[in-house]
GROMACS .gro file of C-alpha atoms in nm:
model
  306
    1MET     CA    1  10.996   9.873  13.312
    2ASN     CA    2  11.319   9.812  13.535
    3GLU     CA    3  11.351  10.167  13.749
    4ALA     CA    4  11.117  10.243  14.028
    5PRO     CA    5  10.886  10.555  13.973
    6ALA     CA    6  10.948  10.855  14.169
    7ALA     CA    7  10.681  10.837  14.493
    8SER     CA    8  10.336  10.969  14.344
    9SER     CA    9  10.144  11.314  14.520
   10PRO     CA   10   9.786  11.312  14.510
   11SER     CA   11   9.748  11.562  14.262
   12SER     CA   12  10.016  11.348  14.063
   13THR     CA   13   9.777  11.028  14.015
   14HIS     CA   14   9.456  11.199  13.924
   15GLY     CA   15   9.368  11.392  13.612
   16GLY     CA   16   9.344  11.286  13.257
   17ALA     CA   17   9.692  11.408  13.174
   18SER     CA   18   9.857  11.205  13.432
   19ASN     CA   19   9.682  10.868  13.307
   20TRP     CA   20   9.773  10.918  12.938
   21PRO     CA   21  10.035  10.644  12.989
   22ALA     CA   22   9.835  10.397  13.157
   23VAL     CA   23   9.619  10.509  12.882
   24LEU     CA   24   9.841  10.398  12.560
   25ALA     CA   25   9.966  10.108  12.750
   26LEU     CA   26   9.613   9.985  12.798
   27VAL     CA   27   9.558  10.048  12.420
   28GLY     CA   28   9.889   9.900  12.281
   29SER     CA   29   9.794   9.563  12.481
   30MET     CA   30   9.465   9.559  12.331
   31ALA     CA   31   9.590   9.611  11.947
   32SER     CA   32   9.856   9.355  12.051
   33LEU     CA   33   9.544   9.094  12.138
   34ALA     CA   34   9.385   9.212  11.813
   35ALA     CA   35   9.660   9.083  11.579
   36GLY     CA   36   9.747   8.771  11.836
   37ALA     CA   37   9.374   8.625  11.821
   38SER     CA   38   9.376   8.664  11.428
   39PHE     CA   39   9.715   8.485  11.422
   40ALA     CA   40   9.575   8.195  11.639
   41THR     CA   41   9.274   8.151  11.430
   42GLN     CA   42   9.475   8.021  11.185
   43LEU     CA   43   9.648   7.752  11.400
   44PHE     CA   44   9.319   7.588  11.493
   45PRO     CA   45   9.294   7.336  11.176
   46ARG     CA   46   9.658   7.194  11.283
   47VAL     CA   47   9.647   7.240  11.699
   48GLY     CA   48   9.333   7.315  11.793
   49ALA     CA   49   9.184   7.589  12.015
   50THR     CA   50   9.318   7.395  12.321
   51GLY     CA   51   9.648   7.322  12.186
   52THR     CA   52   9.649   7.707  12.047
   53THR     CA   53   9.567   7.820  12.436
   54LEU     CA   54   9.914   7.553  12.511
   55LEU     CA   55  10.139   7.720  12.318
   56ARG     CA   56  10.056   8.079  12.407
   57VAL     CA   57  10.034   8.061  12.770
   58GLY     CA   58  10.336   7.833  12.746
   59PHE     CA   59  10.546   8.078  12.613
   60ALA     CA   60  10.456   8.323  12.743
   61SER     CA   61  10.525   8.223  13.084
   62LEU     CA   62  10.841   8.064  13.004
   63LEU     CA   63  10.976   8.402  12.848
   64LEU     CA   64  10.814   8.547  13.175
   65LEU     CA   65  10.959   8.337  13.387
   66ILE     CA   66  11.338   8.438  13.202
   67PHE     CA   67  11.287   8.769  13.266
   68TRP     CA   68  11.115   8.825  13.597
   69ARG     CA   69  11.283   8.546  13.793
   70PRO     CA   70  10.991   8.511  14.067
   71TRP     CA   71  11.210   8.266  14.268
   72ARG     CA   72  11.357   8.560  14.370
   73VAL     CA   73  11.112   8.660  14.555
   74ARG     CA   74  10.998   8.670  14.907
   75TRP     CA   75  10.671   8.559  14.874
   76GLU     CA   76  10.380   8.536  15.158
   77ARG     CA   77  10.153   8.318  15.155
   78ARG     CA   78   9.871   8.551  15.078
   79GLU     CA   79   9.997   8.647  14.816
   80LEU     CA   80  10.031   8.346  14.678
   81GLY     CA   81   9.723   8.264  14.739
   82GLY     CA   82   9.625   8.564  14.501
   83VAL     CA   83   9.856   8.455  14.274
   84LEU     CA   84   9.741   8.084  14.240
   85LEU     CA   85   9.344   8.214  14.191
   86PHE     CA   86   9.462   8.522  13.892
   87GLY     CA   87   9.642   8.254  13.706
   88LEU     CA   88   9.379   8.000  13.682
   89ALA     CA   89   9.151   8.333  13.541
   90LEU     CA   90   9.402   8.448  13.331
   91GLY     CA   91   9.441   8.020  13.210
   92GLY     CA   92   9.045   7.958  13.203
   93MET     CA   93   8.987   8.296  13.029
   94ASN     CA   94   9.234   8.200  12.772
   95LEU     CA   95   9.084   7.827  12.723
   96CYS     CA   96   8.720   7.980  12.720
   97PHE     CA   97   8.815   8.247  12.464
   98TYR     CA   98   8.957   7.990  12.202
   99LEU     CA   99   8.705   7.760  12.257
  100SER     CA  100   8.429   8.023  12.195
  101LEU     CA  101   8.645   8.101  11.814
  102ARG     CA  102   8.614   7.731  11.719
  103THR     CA  103   8.245   7.801  11.586
  104VAL     CA  104   8.190   8.217  11.700
  105PRO     CA  105   8.316   8.512  11.484
  106LEU     CA  106   8.613   8.707  11.609
  107GLY     CA  107   8.468   9.013  11.662
  108VAL     CA  108   8.113   8.870  11.808
  109ALA     CA  109   8.315   8.654  12.045
  110ILE     CA  110   8.551   8.964  12.214
  111ALA     CA  111   8.150   9.164  12.218
  112ILE     CA  112   8.033   8.899  12.421
  113GLU     CA  113   8.332   8.862  12.658
  114LEU     CA  114   8.345   9.206  12.731
  115LEU     CA  115   8.043   9.229  12.898
  116GLY     CA  116   8.235   9.099  13.168
  117PRO     CA  117   8.468   9.422  13.229
  118LEU     CA  118   8.189   9.644  13.197
  119ALA     CA  119   8.030   9.422  13.465
  120VAL     CA  120   8.334   9.533  13.690
  121ALA     CA  121   8.301   9.889  13.532
  122VAL     CA  122   7.929   9.926  13.657
  123THR     CA  123   7.996   9.769  14.036
  124HIS     CA  124   8.249  10.021  14.057
  125SER     CA  125   8.073  10.310  13.949
  126HIS     CA  126   7.960  10.573  14.226
  127ARG     CA  127   7.870  10.892  14.002
  128SER     CA  128   7.587  10.976  13.749
  129ARG     CA  129   7.812  11.067  13.451
  130ASP     CA  130   8.011  10.703  13.497
  131PHE     CA  131   7.721  10.533  13.385
  132ILE     CA  132   7.675  10.798  13.056
  133TRP     CA  133   8.006  10.678  12.902
  134ILE     CA  134   7.916  10.253  13.021
  135ALA     CA  135   7.573  10.373  12.882
  136VAL     CA  136   7.757  10.431  12.568
  137ALA     CA  137   8.002  10.133  12.533
  138ALA     CA  138   7.744   9.879  12.646
  139ALA     CA  139   7.536  10.071  12.295
  140GLY     CA  140   7.838  10.000  12.064
  141ILE     CA  141   7.872   9.677  12.218
  142ALA     CA  142   7.547   9.572  12.138
  143LEU     CA  143   7.503   9.673  11.800
  144LEU     CA  144   7.853   9.465  11.744
  145LEU     CA  145   7.619   9.154  11.849
  146PRO     CA  146   7.443   8.932  11.572
  147MET     CA  147   7.083   9.004  11.491
  148GLY     CA  148   6.819   8.794  11.292
  149ASP     CA  149   6.861   8.482  11.110
  150PHE     CA  150   7.272   8.546  11.187
  151ALA     CA  151   7.158   8.528  11.579
  152ARG     CA  152   6.983   8.189  11.532
  153SER     CA  153   7.301   8.045  11.339
  154LEU     CA  154   7.563   8.081  11.602
  155ASP     CA  155   7.657   7.754  11.818
  156PRO     CA  156   7.522   7.814  12.180
  157ARG     CA  157   7.858   7.660  12.333
  158GLY     CA  158   8.049   7.889  12.180
  159LEU     CA  159   7.843   8.152  12.309
  160GLY     CA  160   7.815   7.971  12.613
  161PHE     CA  161   8.257   7.996  12.585
  162ALA     CA  162   8.239   8.378  12.506
  163LEU     CA  163   8.003   8.422  12.832
  164ALA     CA  164   8.200   8.214  13.055
  165ALA     CA  165   8.592   8.405  12.909
  166GLY     CA  166   8.405   8.759  12.998
  167ALA     CA  167   8.307   8.613  13.342
  168LEU     CA  168   8.671   8.513  13.406
  169TRP     CA  169   8.790   8.812  13.240
  170ALA     CA  170   8.644   9.021  13.471
  171ALA     CA  171   8.799   8.836  13.743
  172TYR     CA  172   9.077   8.880  13.634
  173ILE     CA  173   9.080   9.226  13.628
  174VAL     CA  174   8.979   9.225  14.010
  175LEU     CA  175   9.248   8.979  14.138
  176GLY     CA  176   9.515   9.138  13.873
  177LYS     CA  177   9.445   9.434  14.034
  178ARG     CA  178   9.555   9.282  14.405
  179VAL     CA  179   9.855   9.099  14.248
  180ALA     CA  180   9.956   9.435  14.070
  181ARG     CA  181  10.026   9.612  14.389
  182ARG     CA  182  10.321   9.435  14.452
  183ASN     CA  183  10.571   9.256  14.248
  184PRO     CA  184  10.333   9.240  13.946
  185GLY     CA  185  10.613   9.132  13.687
  186PRO     CA  186  10.727   8.788  13.937
  187ALA     CA  187  10.326   8.782  13.981
  188LEU     CA  188  10.211   8.765  13.644
  189ALA     CA  189  10.503   8.511  13.526
  190LEU     CA  190  10.384   8.309  13.840
  191GLY     CA  191  10.011   8.342  13.696
  192LEU     CA  192  10.105   8.247  13.346
  193SER     CA  193  10.260   7.921  13.511
  194VAL     CA  194   9.921   7.824  13.682
  195GLY     CA  195   9.739   7.924  13.345
  196THR     CA  196   9.962   7.703  13.134
  197LEU     CA  197   9.949   7.404  13.427
  198LEU     CA  198   9.579   7.439  13.390
  199ALA     CA  199   9.585   7.453  13.001
  200LEU     CA  200   9.862   7.138  12.953
  201PRO     CA  201   9.593   6.863  12.989
  202PHE     CA  202   9.383   6.982  12.758
  203GLY     CA  203   9.606   7.099  12.501
  204VAL     CA  204   9.791   6.759  12.510
  205MET     CA  205   9.499   6.560  12.443
  206THR     CA  206   9.413   6.799  12.184
  207ALA     CA  207   9.696   6.780  11.991
  208GLY     CA  208   9.929   6.562  12.100
  209SER     CA  209  10.299   6.566  11.929
  210HIS     CA  210  10.171   6.816  11.675
  211LEU     CA  211  10.296   7.048  11.935
  212LEU     CA  212  10.639   7.003  11.933
  213THR     CA  213  10.719   7.030  11.525
  214PRO     CA  214  10.960   7.278  11.452
  215ALA     CA  215  10.713   7.502  11.321
  216MET     CA  216  10.439   7.518  11.545
  217LEU     CA  217  10.728   7.599  11.834
  218GLY     CA  218  10.784   7.888  11.581
  219ALA     CA  219  10.460   7.958  11.598
  220GLY     CA  220  10.363   7.907  11.963
  221LEU     CA  221  10.688   8.158  12.037
  222ALA     CA  222  10.547   8.440  11.791
  223LEU     CA  223  10.191   8.399  11.931
  224ALA     CA  224  10.338   8.450  12.302
  225LEU     CA  225  10.489   8.735  12.229
  226LEU     CA  226  10.177   8.936  12.066
  227SER     CA  227   9.924   8.760  12.268
  228SER     CA  228  10.055   8.771  12.591
  229ALA     CA  229  10.362   8.795  12.717
  230LEU     CA  230  10.375   9.168  12.562
  231PRO     CA  231   9.989   9.245  12.635
  232TYR     CA  232   9.955   9.112  12.964
  233SER     CA  233  10.279   9.295  13.095
  234LEU     CA  234  10.112   9.664  12.936
  235GLU     CA  235   9.800   9.527  13.145
  236MET     CA  236   9.980   9.516  13.424
  237PHE     CA  237  10.136   9.848  13.430
  238ALA     CA  238   9.762  10.047  13.359
  239LEU     CA  239   9.615   9.771  13.629
  240ARG     CA  240   9.852  10.002  13.898
  241ARG     CA  241   9.783  10.327  13.759
  242LEU     CA  242   9.418  10.356  13.696
  243PRO     CA  243   9.062  10.304  13.875
  244THR     CA  244   8.934   9.986  13.821
  245GLN     CA  245   8.635  10.147  13.633
  246THR     CA  246   8.824  10.339  13.424
  247PHE     CA  247   9.028  10.013  13.299
  248GLY     CA  248   8.668   9.832  13.232
  249VAL     CA  249   8.531  10.108  13.023
  250LEU     CA  250   8.901  10.140  12.826
  251LEU     CA  251   8.863   9.751  12.756
  252SER     CA  252   8.568   9.856  12.542
  253LEU     CA  253   8.810   9.939  12.264
  254GLU     CA  254   8.870   9.542  12.234
  255PRO     CA  255   8.594   9.473  11.946
  256VAL     CA  256   8.690   9.782  11.760
  257LEU     CA  257   9.075   9.651  11.740
  258GLY     CA  258   8.924   9.334  11.691
  259ALA     CA  259   8.703   9.436  11.388
  260MET     CA  260   8.990   9.624  11.261
  261SER     CA  261   9.217   9.337  11.313
  262GLY     CA  262   8.974   9.106  11.100
  263TRP     CA  263   8.934   9.331  10.828
  264LEU     CA  264   9.352   9.387  10.782
  265PHE     CA  265   9.444   8.986  10.813
  266LEU     CA  266   9.113   8.789  10.789
  267HIS     CA  267   8.963   9.017  10.505
  268GLN     CA  268   8.663   9.060  10.728
  269ARG     CA  269   8.458   9.395  10.586
  270LEU     CA  270   8.243   9.560  10.813
  271GLY     CA  271   7.877   9.714  10.748
  272ALA     CA  272   7.707  10.066  10.859
  273ILE     CA  273   7.630   9.917  11.178
  274GLN     CA  274   7.927   9.786  11.277
  275TRP     CA  275   8.124  10.084  11.158
  276LEU     CA  276   7.857  10.277  11.439
  277ALA     CA  277   7.931  10.046  11.697
  278ILE     CA  278   8.321  10.086  11.653
  279LEU     CA  279   8.267  10.489  11.678
  280CYS     CA  280   7.994  10.460  12.024
  281VAL     CA  281   8.311  10.277  12.200
  282VAL     CA  282   8.579  10.485  12.111
  283ALA     CA  283   8.357  10.770  12.184
  284ALA     CA  284   8.341  10.615  12.561
  285SER     CA  285   8.702  10.501  12.565
  286VAL     CA  286   8.783  10.854  12.477
  287GLY     CA  287   8.582  11.051  12.714
  288VAL     CA  288   8.662  10.819  13.026
  289ALA     CA  289   8.999  10.891  12.960
  290ALA     CA  290   9.004  11.274  12.891
  291SER     CA  291   8.763  11.293  13.218
  292GLY     CA  292   9.046  11.069  13.414
  293MET     CA  293   8.763  10.971  13.689
  294PRO     CA  294   8.875  11.230  13.951
  295GLY     CA  295   8.777  11.162  14.292
  296GLU     CA  296   8.815  10.755  14.218
  297GLU     CA  297   9.164  10.658  14.404
  298PRO     CA  298   9.395  10.448  14.164
  299PRO     CA  299   9.584  10.156  14.333
  300PRO     CA  300   9.867  10.238  14.557
  301VAL     CA  301  10.227  10.268  14.304
  302GLY     CA  302  10.464  10.071  14.481
  303PRO     CA  303  10.847  10.061  14.310
  304GLU     CA  304  10.929   9.837  14.020
  305PRO     CA  305  11.086   9.514  14.031
  306PRO     CA  306  11.454   9.529  13.954
   0.00000   0.00000   0.00000
């Protein structure tokens, strides 16, 4: 990410083949986030959901500040305002998602949270075939939602936090696309710093000095790399190269990778309905990636930061 890309011609920014690097970056981001979520839930008994959030975004912001050195960029006031809003959405999304994981299973929380990106996909779609893939993805997500007695046993507050995380995720996509147009790396570093300041009082009130033990500091560093620094950097790369609705529908893979992560790391088994849901979501994601959404202009691609 240290070299400036060649100038893009109209033909080079359209079509499925030219978008595959961005698609692969987004899939890698989601895989890293899913593994990180599984790891994060194991820290809840020791520092709570808000303490885990603080460790995650705090270490991630520190790493990215050192790497990107945003103080070397000449920011416009309008840009800083956008970064501030982006950081608040980013920090709030992390807080709400981890708070939902206290009482809502990982796969269910991710499926509910994904309603936000799907809403972005719907509002940015202009052709009928776009809605076909969105409908297939929505059907898969619906199959992942709990039914019957299990649904009635879920904590309403946990579901509310998951919905709030989805709304903030939608805001993150829209705001992130704006700040990614220029200086995306430094903007991400500043945004995570804002998110850290938002999470700081909640994390300190919950965990206090337990956050400063060597074991928790090491766990926080690993969580930051796995759940924030790497995936968000990959997402910023993808945001600059994919149309908004393409990005939103591809994020349908998130509950799929979350379910697989739960199976691998948390020993959670999937039933036939869950596997059917996975097939629906994968079909929608592959379909939208292969079509490349021709006719939709991706955001302008500027030079990468040095």
